[in-house]
Tab-separated table of C-alpha atoms in Angstrom:
chain	number	residue	atom	x	y	z
A	1	MET	CA	-4.668	-28.438	-18.105
A	2	THR	CA	-3.535	-26.290	-15.173
A	3	ALA	CA	-5.862	-24.794	-12.585
A	4	ARG	CA	-5.194	-21.406	-14.141
A	5	GLY	CA	-6.196	-22.746	-17.552
A	6	ARG	CA	-9.346	-24.366	-16.197
A	7	CYS	CA	-10.503	-21.242	-14.458
A	8	ARG	CA	-9.775	-18.072	-16.385
A	9	CYS	CA	-12.350	-15.480	-15.535
A	10	HIS	CA	-12.870	-11.776	-15.089
A	11	TRP	CA	-12.524	-10.459	-11.540
A	12	LEU	CA	-16.259	-9.704	-11.382
A	13	THR	CA	-17.006	-13.414	-11.686
A	14	TRP	CA	-14.204	-14.491	-9.399
A	15	THR	CA	-16.567	-15.783	-6.703
A	16	LEU	CA	-18.233	-18.060	-9.242
A	17	CYS	CA	-14.794	-19.154	-10.334
A	18	VAL	CA	-13.965	-20.112	-6.737
A	19	LEU	CA	-17.064	-22.301	-6.552
A	20	ILE	CA	-16.289	-24.008	-9.870
A	21	ALA	CA	-12.684	-24.574	-8.869
A	22	ALA	CA	-13.750	-26.002	-5.503
A	23	CYS	CA	-15.992	-28.508	-7.256
A	24	LYS	CA	-13.084	-29.561	-9.457
A	25	GLY	CA	-10.585	-29.627	-6.586
A	26	ALA	CA	-8.551	-26.782	-8.075
A	27	ALA	CA	-7.558	-23.372	-6.711
A	28	PRO	CA	-8.790	-20.338	-8.650
A	29	PRO	CA	-6.167	-18.106	-10.239
A	30	ASP	CA	-4.348	-15.683	-7.965
A	31	SER	CA	-5.994	-17.098	-4.836
A	32	LEU	CA	-4.856	-17.540	-1.251
A	33	ARG	CA	-5.809	-20.635	0.777
A	34	LEU	CA	-7.330	-20.409	4.261
A	35	VAL	CA	-5.481	-21.988	7.193
A	36	TRP	CA	-6.938	-21.968	10.715
A	37	LEU	CA	-4.604	-21.270	13.620
A	38	SER	CA	-3.654	-24.379	15.546
A	39	ASN	CA	-3.968	-22.394	18.793
A	40	THR	CA	-7.744	-22.438	19.135
A	41	THR	CA	-7.738	-20.076	22.132
A	42	LEU	CA	-6.884	-17.220	19.759
A	43	THR	CA	-10.118	-16.045	18.185
A	44	CYS	CA	-11.865	-13.206	16.424
A	45	ASN	CA	-13.959	-10.789	18.489
A	46	ASP	CA	-16.949	-13.146	18.592
A	47	GLY	CA	-15.027	-16.295	19.539
A	48	SER	CA	-14.899	-17.741	16.021
A	49	PRO	CA	-11.463	-19.151	15.065
A	50	ALA	CA	-8.678	-16.918	13.773
A	51	GLY	CA	-6.572	-17.848	10.779
A	52	TYR	CA	-4.685	-16.657	7.743
A	53	TYR	CA	-4.533	-17.084	3.962
A	54	ILE	CA	-1.395	-18.293	2.211
A	55	ARG	CA	0.081	-19.072	-1.193
A	56	ARG	CA	3.612	-20.370	-1.695
A	57	GLY	CA	5.597	-18.686	-4.443
A	58	SER	CA	8.672	-19.623	-6.428
A	59	ASN	CA	10.967	-17.476	-4.260
A	60	ASN	CA	11.205	-19.537	-1.075
A	61	HIS	CA	13.397	-16.940	0.634
A	62	HIS	CA	11.084	-13.933	0.413
A	63	TRP	CA	7.839	-13.661	2.344
A	64	VAL	CA	5.253	-10.864	2.266
A	65	VAL	CA	2.906	-10.935	5.270
A	66	TYR	CA	0.023	-8.465	5.030
A	67	LEU	CA	-2.055	-7.212	7.977
A	68	GLU	CA	-5.489	-6.041	6.868
A	69	GLY	CA	-7.037	-2.859	8.200
A	70	GLY	CA	-10.588	-1.810	8.883
A	71	GLY	CA	-10.807	0.590	11.809
A	72	TYR	CA	-11.424	-0.536	15.381
A	73	CYS	CA	-13.829	-0.191	18.301
A	74	TRP	CA	-13.012	1.225	21.710
A	75	ASP	CA	-15.976	0.798	24.059
A	76	GLU	CA	-19.191	-1.167	24.421
A	77	ALA	CA	-21.223	1.203	22.257
A	78	SER	CA	-18.736	1.419	19.377
A	79	CYS	CA	-18.215	-2.360	19.382
A	80	ALA	CA	-21.973	-2.992	19.340
A	81	ALA	CA	-22.316	-0.583	16.413
A	82	ARG	CA	-19.424	-2.252	14.608
A	83	TRP	CA	-21.044	-5.663	15.129
A	84	ARG	CA	-24.308	-4.417	13.601
A	85	ARG	CA	-22.703	-2.684	10.617
A	86	ARG	CA	-19.556	-4.689	9.832
A	87	PRO	CA	-19.721	-8.144	11.458
A	88	SER	CA	-17.277	-9.438	8.837
A	89	LEU	CA	-14.550	-7.464	10.663
A	90	MET	CA	-15.333	-9.229	13.963
A	91	SER	CA	-15.992	-12.817	12.943
A	92	SER	CA	-14.586	-15.561	10.709
A	93	THR	CA	-17.859	-17.444	10.339
A	94	ARG	CA	-18.216	-16.378	6.706
A	95	TRP	CA	-14.598	-16.519	5.603
A	96	PRO	CA	-14.278	-18.325	2.250
A	97	ARG	CA	-11.809	-21.173	1.855
A	98	ALA	CA	-9.975	-19.167	-0.802
A	99	ARG	CA	-9.584	-15.425	-1.288
A	100	ARG	CA	-8.566	-13.344	-4.239
A	101	ALA	CA	-5.185	-11.738	-3.574
A	102	PRO	CA	-5.026	-7.965	-3.075
A	103	ALA	CA	-2.590	-6.089	-5.321
A	104	LEU	CA	0.561	-6.477	-3.220
A	105	LEU	CA	-0.047	-10.235	-2.851
A	106	SER	CA	-0.883	-10.916	-6.472
A	107	ALA	CA	1.059	-13.581	-8.365
A	108	ASP	CA	0.568	-11.609	-11.588
A	109	PRO	CA	3.794	-9.729	-12.524
A	110	GLN	CA	1.758	-6.981	-14.201
A	111	ALA	CA	-0.315	-6.329	-11.078
A	112	ASN	CA	2.570	-6.895	-8.669
A	113	PRO	CA	5.952	-6.300	-10.337
A	114	ILE	CA	7.956	-6.435	-7.090
A	115	TRP	CA	6.688	-9.414	-5.073
A	116	HIS	CA	4.765	-11.626	-7.516
A	117	ALA	CA	7.160	-14.545	-6.927
A	118	SER	CA	7.209	-14.225	-3.128
A	119	ASN	CA	5.383	-16.339	-0.577
A	120	HIS	CA	2.189	-14.451	0.225
A	121	VAL	CA	0.349	-14.427	3.556
A	122	LEU	CA	-2.774	-12.392	4.361
A	123	LEU	CA	-3.982	-11.938	7.939
A	124	PRO	CA	-7.709	-11.082	7.848
A	125	TYR	CA	-8.620	-8.468	10.432
A	126	CYS	CA	-11.219	-9.647	12.925
A	127	SER	CA	-9.900	-8.408	16.290
A	128	SER	CA	-10.857	-4.694	15.989
A	129	ASP	CA	-7.825	-3.645	18.062
A	130	MET	CA	-5.185	-2.386	15.605
A	131	TRP	CA	-3.528	-5.805	16.077
A	132	ALA	CA	-2.533	-4.763	19.613
A	133	GLY	CA	-4.968	-6.583	21.921
A	134	THR	CA	-4.148	-9.260	24.490
A	135	ARG	CA	-7.594	-9.779	26.048
A	136	ILE	CA	-9.061	-13.261	25.586
A	137	TYR	CA	-12.533	-14.210	26.766
A	138	ARG	CA	-13.954	-17.684	27.066
A	139	HIS	CA	-17.116	-17.444	25.016
A	140	SER	CA	-20.295	-19.183	26.022
A	141	PRO	CA	-24.045	-18.671	25.492
A	142	SER	CA	-24.111	-16.574	28.676
A	143	ASN	CA	-20.996	-14.541	27.823
A	144	SER	CA	-21.389	-11.952	25.092
A	145	SER	CA	-18.046	-10.194	25.716
A	146	PHE	CA	-15.701	-9.700	22.778
A	147	SER	CA	-12.132	-10.965	22.614
A	148	PHE	CA	-9.301	-8.701	21.446
A	149	ALA	CA	-6.372	-10.949	20.579
A	150	GLY	CA	-4.729	-9.146	17.661
A	151	ARG	CA	-1.224	-9.098	19.133
A	152	PHE	CA	-1.330	-12.800	19.950
A	153	ILE	CA	-2.706	-13.656	16.500
A	154	VAL	CA	0.227	-12.001	14.700
A	155	ARG	CA	2.755	-13.783	16.927
A	156	SER	CA	1.030	-17.127	16.437
A	157	VAL	CA	0.932	-16.766	12.641
A	158	LEU	CA	4.676	-16.012	12.527
A	159	ASP	CA	5.346	-19.063	14.707
A	160	GLU	CA	3.323	-21.269	12.361
A	161	LEU	CA	5.066	-19.853	9.294
A	162	LEU	CA	8.425	-20.808	10.811
A	163	LYS	CA	7.210	-24.402	11.080
A	164	ILE	CA	6.266	-24.530	7.397
A	165	GLY	CA	9.427	-22.949	6.020
A	166	LEU	CA	9.658	-19.207	6.733
A	167	ALA	CA	13.237	-18.273	5.819
A	168	GLY	CA	15.338	-15.568	4.222
A	169	ARG	CA	13.519	-12.246	4.336
A	170	LEU	CA	10.160	-11.258	5.789
A	171	LEU	CA	8.391	-8.090	4.679
A	172	LEU	CA	5.654	-7.156	7.140
A	173	VAL	CA	3.102	-4.884	5.438
A	174	GLY	CA	-0.170	-3.397	6.608
A	175	SER	CA	-2.778	-0.842	5.530
A	176	SER	CA	-4.724	1.568	7.753
A	177	ALA	CA	-5.168	-0.124	11.152
A	178	GLY	CA	-2.948	-2.846	9.718
A	179	GLY	CA	-0.301	-0.207	9.001
A	180	THR	CA	-0.410	0.816	12.647
A	181	GLY	CA	-0.233	-2.873	13.567
A	182	VAL	CA	2.915	-3.254	11.487
A	183	MET	CA	4.628	-0.453	13.398
A	184	LEU	CA	3.540	-2.009	16.695
A	185	HIS	CA	4.865	-5.470	15.768
A	186	VAL	CA	7.890	-5.065	13.555
A	187	ASP	CA	10.635	-4.819	16.196
A	188	ALA	CA	9.248	-7.761	18.161
A	189	ALA	CA	9.045	-9.784	14.925
A	190	ARG	CA	12.671	-8.935	14.076
A	191	ARG	CA	13.881	-10.012	17.519
A	192	SER	CA	11.908	-13.256	17.534
A	193	LEU	CA	12.970	-14.266	14.013
A	194	ARG	CA	16.637	-13.270	14.271
A	195	PRO	CA	17.714	-16.644	15.786
A	196	TYR	CA	16.306	-18.351	12.686
A	197	GLY	CA	18.269	-16.192	10.271
A	198	VAL	CA	15.181	-14.325	9.003
A	199	ARG	CA	15.711	-10.646	8.177
A	200	VAL	CA	12.710	-8.401	8.745
A	201	ALA	CA	11.587	-5.077	7.273
A	202	ALA	CA	8.213	-3.350	7.186
A	203	ILE	CA	5.914	-1.046	5.208
A	204	ALA	CA	3.205	0.986	6.931
A	205	ASP	CA	0.529	2.035	4.444
A	206	SER	CA	-1.792	4.786	5.693
A	207	GLY	CA	-1.347	3.859	9.356
A	208	TRP	CA	0.261	7.172	10.335
A	209	PHE	CA	-2.529	8.696	12.419
A	210	LEU	CA	-2.239	11.949	14.366
A	211	ASP	CA	-3.853	12.767	17.711
A	212	ARG	CA	-5.245	16.093	16.507
A	213	PRO	CA	-8.359	17.596	18.164
A	214	PRO	CA	-11.700	17.064	16.375
A	215	ARG	CA	-13.473	19.903	14.592
A	216	ALA	CA	-16.928	19.003	15.912
A	217	ARG	CA	-17.650	20.175	19.442
A	218	ARG	CA	-19.232	16.954	20.665
A	219	ALA	CA	-16.839	14.582	18.932
A	220	SER	CA	-14.434	12.533	21.038
A	221	SER	CA	-10.756	13.318	20.676
A	222	ALA	CA	-8.349	10.812	19.139
A	223	ASP	CA	-6.478	10.789	22.437
A	224	ALA	CA	-9.622	9.843	24.395
A	225	ILE	CA	-10.597	7.114	21.932
A	226	ALA	CA	-7.091	5.621	21.991
A	227	ARG	CA	-7.160	5.635	25.794
A	228	LEU	CA	-10.481	3.758	25.873
A	229	GLY	CA	-9.334	1.278	23.224
A	230	HIS	CA	-6.046	0.608	25.005
A	231	SER	CA	-7.966	-0.276	28.158
A	232	LEU	CA	-10.649	-2.356	26.408
A	233	TRP	CA	-8.160	-4.405	24.390
A	234	SER	CA	-5.528	-4.739	27.137
A	235	GLY	CA	-3.343	-3.230	24.448
A	236	SER	CA	0.368	-3.930	24.385
A	237	PRO	CA	2.417	-1.283	22.531
A	238	PRO	CA	6.232	-1.667	22.420
A	239	ASN	CA	7.881	-1.266	25.836
A	240	SER	CA	10.389	1.326	24.629
A	241	CYS	CA	7.560	3.663	23.620
A	242	VAL	CA	5.540	2.944	26.762
A	243	ARG	CA	8.514	3.954	28.877
A	244	GLU	CA	8.473	7.394	27.240
A	245	TYR	CA	4.708	7.812	27.660
A	246	ARG	CA	4.420	6.019	30.980
A	247	ASP	CA	1.356	8.000	32.062
A	248	LYS	CA	-0.308	7.810	28.628
A	249	PRO	CA	0.802	4.553	26.933
A	250	TRP	CA	-2.057	4.837	24.423
A	251	LEU	CA	-0.138	7.623	22.674
A	252	CYS	CA	2.048	4.854	21.222
A	253	TYR	CA	-0.749	4.023	18.755
A	254	PHE	CA	0.025	7.239	16.853
A	255	GLY	CA	2.702	6.741	14.212
A	256	TYR	CA	4.735	9.882	14.739
A	257	ARG	CA	5.063	9.121	18.473
A	258	LEU	CA	5.923	5.459	17.948
A	259	TYR	CA	8.329	5.908	15.028
A	260	PRO	CA	11.398	7.113	17.031
A	261	HIS	CA	11.321	3.807	18.924
A	262	ILE	CA	11.326	1.556	15.838
A	263	ARG	CA	14.722	0.039	14.997
A	264	THR	CA	13.706	-2.184	12.067
A	265	PRO	CA	13.862	-0.809	8.475
A	266	LEU	CA	10.500	0.872	7.878
A	267	PHE	CA	9.008	2.468	4.741
A	268	VAL	CA	6.136	4.872	5.466
A	269	PHE	CA	3.511	5.524	2.811
A	270	GLN	CA	1.068	8.249	3.785
A	271	TYR	CA	-1.264	10.503	1.820
A	272	LEU	CA	-0.771	14.080	3.019
A	273	PHE	CA	-4.543	14.583	3.117
A	274	ASP	CA	-5.468	11.157	4.461
A	275	SER	CA	-9.254	10.799	4.256
A	276	ALA	CA	-9.458	8.612	7.393
A	277	GLN	CA	-7.568	11.257	9.361
A	278	LEU	CA	-9.883	13.946	8.004
A	279	THR	CA	-12.946	11.888	8.949
A	280	ALA	CA	-11.578	11.413	12.478
A	281	GLU	CA	-11.267	15.171	12.741
A	282	GLY	CA	-14.832	15.708	11.510
A	283	VAL	CA	-14.027	16.889	7.972
A	284	ARG	CA	-16.018	14.328	5.998
A	285	ALA	CA	-17.001	16.082	2.765
A	286	PRO	CA	-15.233	19.474	2.544
A	287	ARG	CA	-17.209	22.029	0.555
A	288	THR	CA	-16.818	25.418	2.253
A	289	ARG	CA	-13.694	27.546	2.434
A	290	ALA	CA	-13.480	26.931	6.203
A	291	GLN	CA	-13.583	23.177	5.633
A	292	TRP	CA	-10.871	23.405	2.995
A	293	ASP	CA	-8.775	25.454	5.419
A	294	ALA	CA	-9.147	22.543	7.847
A	295	VAL	CA	-7.966	20.147	5.126
A	296	HIS	CA	-4.902	22.322	4.543
A	297	GLU	CA	-4.128	22.380	8.258
A	298	THR	CA	-4.285	18.596	8.465
A	299	GLY	CA	-2.024	18.299	5.421
A	300	SER	CA	0.496	20.656	6.986
A	301	ALA	CA	0.402	18.665	10.236
A	302	ILE	CA	0.974	15.332	8.454
A	303	ARG	CA	3.808	16.836	6.403
A	304	ALA	CA	5.475	18.188	9.572
A	305	SER	CA	5.099	14.824	11.344
A	306	LEU	CA	7.038	13.081	8.559
A	307	LYS	CA	10.119	15.298	8.824
A	308	ARG	CA	12.196	12.761	10.726
A	309	VAL	CA	11.047	9.684	8.813
A	310	LYS	CA	14.007	8.203	6.982
A	311	PHE	CA	12.044	6.530	4.170
A	312	ALA	CA	8.754	8.247	3.326
A	313	PHE	CA	6.466	8.502	0.303
A	314	ALA	CA	3.704	11.089	0.658
A	315	PRO	CA	1.540	12.227	-2.297
A	316	ALA	CA	-0.746	15.254	-1.867
A	317	CYS	CA	-3.981	13.289	-2.248
A	318	ILE	CA	-7.283	12.981	-0.417
A	319	ALA	CA	-7.369	9.195	-0.135
A	320	HIS	CA	-6.640	6.337	2.231
A	321	GLY	CA	-4.783	3.088	1.603
A	322	ALA	CA	-2.794	2.165	-1.497
A	323	LEU	CA	-0.968	-1.159	-1.562
A	324	ALA	CA	-4.023	-3.396	-1.654
A	325	ARG	CA	-5.503	-1.462	-4.590
A	326	PRO	CA	-4.716	-1.913	-8.304
A	327	GLU	CA	-3.918	1.809	-8.699
A	328	TRP	CA	-0.843	1.501	-6.466
A	329	LEU	CA	1.230	1.009	-9.610
A	330	ALA	CA	0.397	4.488	-10.921
A	331	ILE	CA	0.894	6.519	-7.743
A	332	ASN	CA	3.999	8.702	-7.995
A	333	VAL	CA	5.738	11.690	-6.459
A	334	SER	CA	8.016	13.852	-8.624
A	335	GLY	CA	7.849	11.241	-11.380
A	336	VAL	CA	8.995	8.374	-9.120
A	337	SER	CA	6.405	5.610	-8.870
A	338	LEU	CA	5.527	3.958	-5.585
A	339	PRO	CA	6.720	0.490	-6.763
A	340	ARG	CA	10.076	1.960	-7.810
A	341	ALA	CA	10.502	3.772	-4.491
A	342	ILE	CA	9.711	0.591	-2.539
A	343	SER	CA	12.007	-1.511	-4.727
A	344	CYS	CA	14.862	0.943	-4.142
A	345	TRP	CA	14.196	0.916	-0.415
A	346	GLU	CA	14.346	-2.890	-0.315
A	347	ARG	CA	17.626	-2.920	-2.229
A	348	ARG	CA	19.097	-0.328	0.122
A	349	PHE	CA	18.666	-2.347	3.291
A	350	SER	CA	19.560	-5.642	1.608
A	351	ASN	CA	22.581	-4.218	-0.236
A	352	GLY	CA	23.862	-0.916	1.070
A	353	SER	CA	26.580	-0.372	-1.532
A	354	ARG	CA	27.160	3.116	-2.883
A	355	ARG	CA	26.399	1.902	-6.410
A	356	VAL	CA	22.910	0.764	-5.373
A	357	ARG	CA	22.274	4.012	-3.502
A	358	ALA	CA	23.337	6.078	-6.522
A	359	ARG	CA	20.902	4.306	-8.868
A	360	CYS	CA	17.960	4.480	-6.501
A	361	ALA	CA	15.190	6.995	-5.967
A	362	PRO	CA	15.470	9.513	-3.121
A	363	ARG	CA	14.762	8.157	0.337
A	364	ARG	CA	12.133	10.785	1.047
A	365	LEU	CA	9.531	11.679	-1.553
A	366	ILE	CA	7.207	14.231	0.021
A	367	GLU	CA	4.926	16.121	-2.375
A	368	ARG	CA	6.029	19.727	-2.793
A	369	CYS	CA	2.625	20.954	-3.858
A	370	SER	CA	0.435	22.008	-0.929
A	371	TRP	CA	-2.939	21.669	-2.700
A	372	PRO	CA	-5.018	18.526	-2.253
A	373	GLN	CA	-5.255	16.444	-5.441
A	374	CYS	CA	-2.569	18.481	-7.229
A	375	ASN	CA	-0.768	15.220	-8.032
A	376	GLY	CA	-1.936	13.755	-11.350
A	377	SER	CA	-1.632	10.195	-10.033
A	378	CYS	CA	-4.037	10.741	-7.117
A	379	PRO	CA	-7.096	8.476	-6.944
A	380	ARG	CA	-10.063	10.369	-8.345
A	381	LEU	CA	-12.024	12.408	-5.826
A	382	ARG	CA	-15.776	12.006	-6.088
A	383	ASP	CA	-18.673	14.015	-4.729
A	384	PRO	CA	-20.140	11.879	-1.905
A	385	ARG	CA	-23.664	13.106	-2.749
A	386	THR	CA	-23.658	12.224	-6.441
A	387	GLY	CA	-20.754	9.827	-6.882
A	388	GLU	CA	-19.511	11.920	-9.806
A	389	GLU	CA	-15.871	12.904	-10.183
A	390	VAL	CA	-15.128	16.416	-8.968
A	391	ALA	CA	-13.629	18.627	-11.695
A	392	LEU	CA	-10.122	19.670	-10.702
A	393	ALA	CA	-10.613	23.347	-11.578
A	394	ALA	CA	-13.773	23.497	-9.446
A	395	LEU	CA	-12.002	21.679	-6.644
A	396	LEU	CA	-9.042	24.061	-6.656
A	397	GLN	CA	-11.337	27.069	-6.869
A	398	SER	CA	-13.319	25.862	-3.852
A	399	PHE	CA	-10.284	26.084	-1.627
A	400	GLY	CA	-8.829	29.334	-2.822
A	401	LEU	CA	-7.402	29.202	-6.345
A	402	ASP	CA	-8.030	32.430	-8.258
A	403	VAL	CA	-9.140	30.830	-11.526
A	404	ARG	CA	-9.289	34.162	-13.401
A	405	GLY	CA	-5.831	35.154	-12.174
A	406	ALA	CA	-4.383	31.743	-12.976
A	407	ALA	CA	-5.928	31.835	-16.450
A	408	ALA	CA	-4.536	35.324	-17.109
A	409	ALA	CA	-1.073	34.255	-15.977
A	410	MET	CA	-1.197	31.361	-18.451
A	411	GLY	CA	-2.628	33.455	-21.285
A	412	LEU	CA	-5.893	31.544	-21.247
A	413	ASP	CA	-9.575	32.395	-21.041
A	414	ALA	CA	-11.077	31.604	-17.605
A	415	ARG	CA	-13.859	29.532	-19.216
A	416	ALA	CA	-11.338	27.502	-21.175
A	417	LEU	CA	-9.373	26.866	-18.003
A	418	SER	CA	-12.464	25.660	-16.121
A	419	ARG	CA	-13.307	23.212	-18.931
A	420	MET	CA	-9.842	21.664	-19.060
A	421	SER	CA	-9.455	18.024	-18.161
A	422	ARG	CA	-7.349	16.888	-15.258
A	423	ALA	CA	-4.565	15.724	-17.600
A	424	GLU	CA	-4.459	19.119	-19.346
A	425	LEU	CA	-4.723	21.265	-16.232
A	426	LEU	CA	-2.185	19.694	-13.893
A	427	PRO	CA	0.923	20.315	-16.054
A	428	LEU	CA	-0.089	23.973	-16.423
A	429	LEU	CA	-0.635	24.436	-12.700
A	430	ALA	CA	2.462	22.554	-11.584
A	431	PRO	CA	4.877	25.523	-11.891
A	432	HIS	CA	2.495	27.611	-9.736
A	433	THR	CA	2.106	25.060	-6.894
């Protein structure tokens, strides 16, 4: 019997399945195997070894390498707080020998219709530096300093993949801080792999951050935090961008400033009302009209920043991160699903014929609606106090929709409109958005 047959289990019991499979010498279904880096000088923040997870697929000429996200720290205080609250993002001491694959690395065709047969590589995030750091400390009992080796780790993993058979096409993908890391690395990866005949492209998922001022008076600006982080990590953004921002090289960590310097094919996925961006600006749980006005302003700023992006997919949702989540299959803009848009993008740069271009989805799919959550495929928004889903009519009313006027225009009673489900309400509102 195969390993898959020996170990069929629901995802909630997957950890137990890993333990059973380990006892039997078999890999659990849809798992990635841990490999430590051979260069032991490259470590996580705390000095524990860095590594990656891998599974070989049936398509030996297509590789998907995924950079995890998880925020970052930028000074002694923020790193100490991160160590107390999320040590798993700074250390490998508790990494399991096998990990369940996130959606885009799944070997299940239903969960991952595009890349299920590819070779899958996951780089766990433990450097807290947006994969940009070059500062290595020699750790000892008397030295409590953190290392920030994210840039070196990515380079080392690609070097090791070449030794074990990396060939054909490499798709570098990342979410959140990993999405920023992808934009920082993709041109260097293309140049280094070109002599080996490997073609490179990239997808940045929710890594398109803006250096907008915070709403709270005492909050630090994104610009100031990036400046501190750049110094702490000994960050190394691409030289072409640094030359433009010679006096402020840390501005190259913001997607819209870095993008004009990227020469490798890049697909940008970005929610127009990115919740991480809103949190950075101090809009954590919008309830008042003023807070919703701030949400609208952020959405308008993100929309404007995407104007020059050649391949973009931007739903009007309050959310953050998509490709590692099961719901990525359902996300759509104007009826075009995210998997279809990505598949068309891949075919375009691998086969630029007019016939392929004619059959494909538009290059840019930016939500026309300007209201948060007006897209029916958005992840559900929940009240942070209660955990309950926020009714769409109440949500729209809270940031300015005239429910009575909308009901009258549709020939409905206002009470009936407020009781409508999300699925019923969105098609009615769509012509008015």
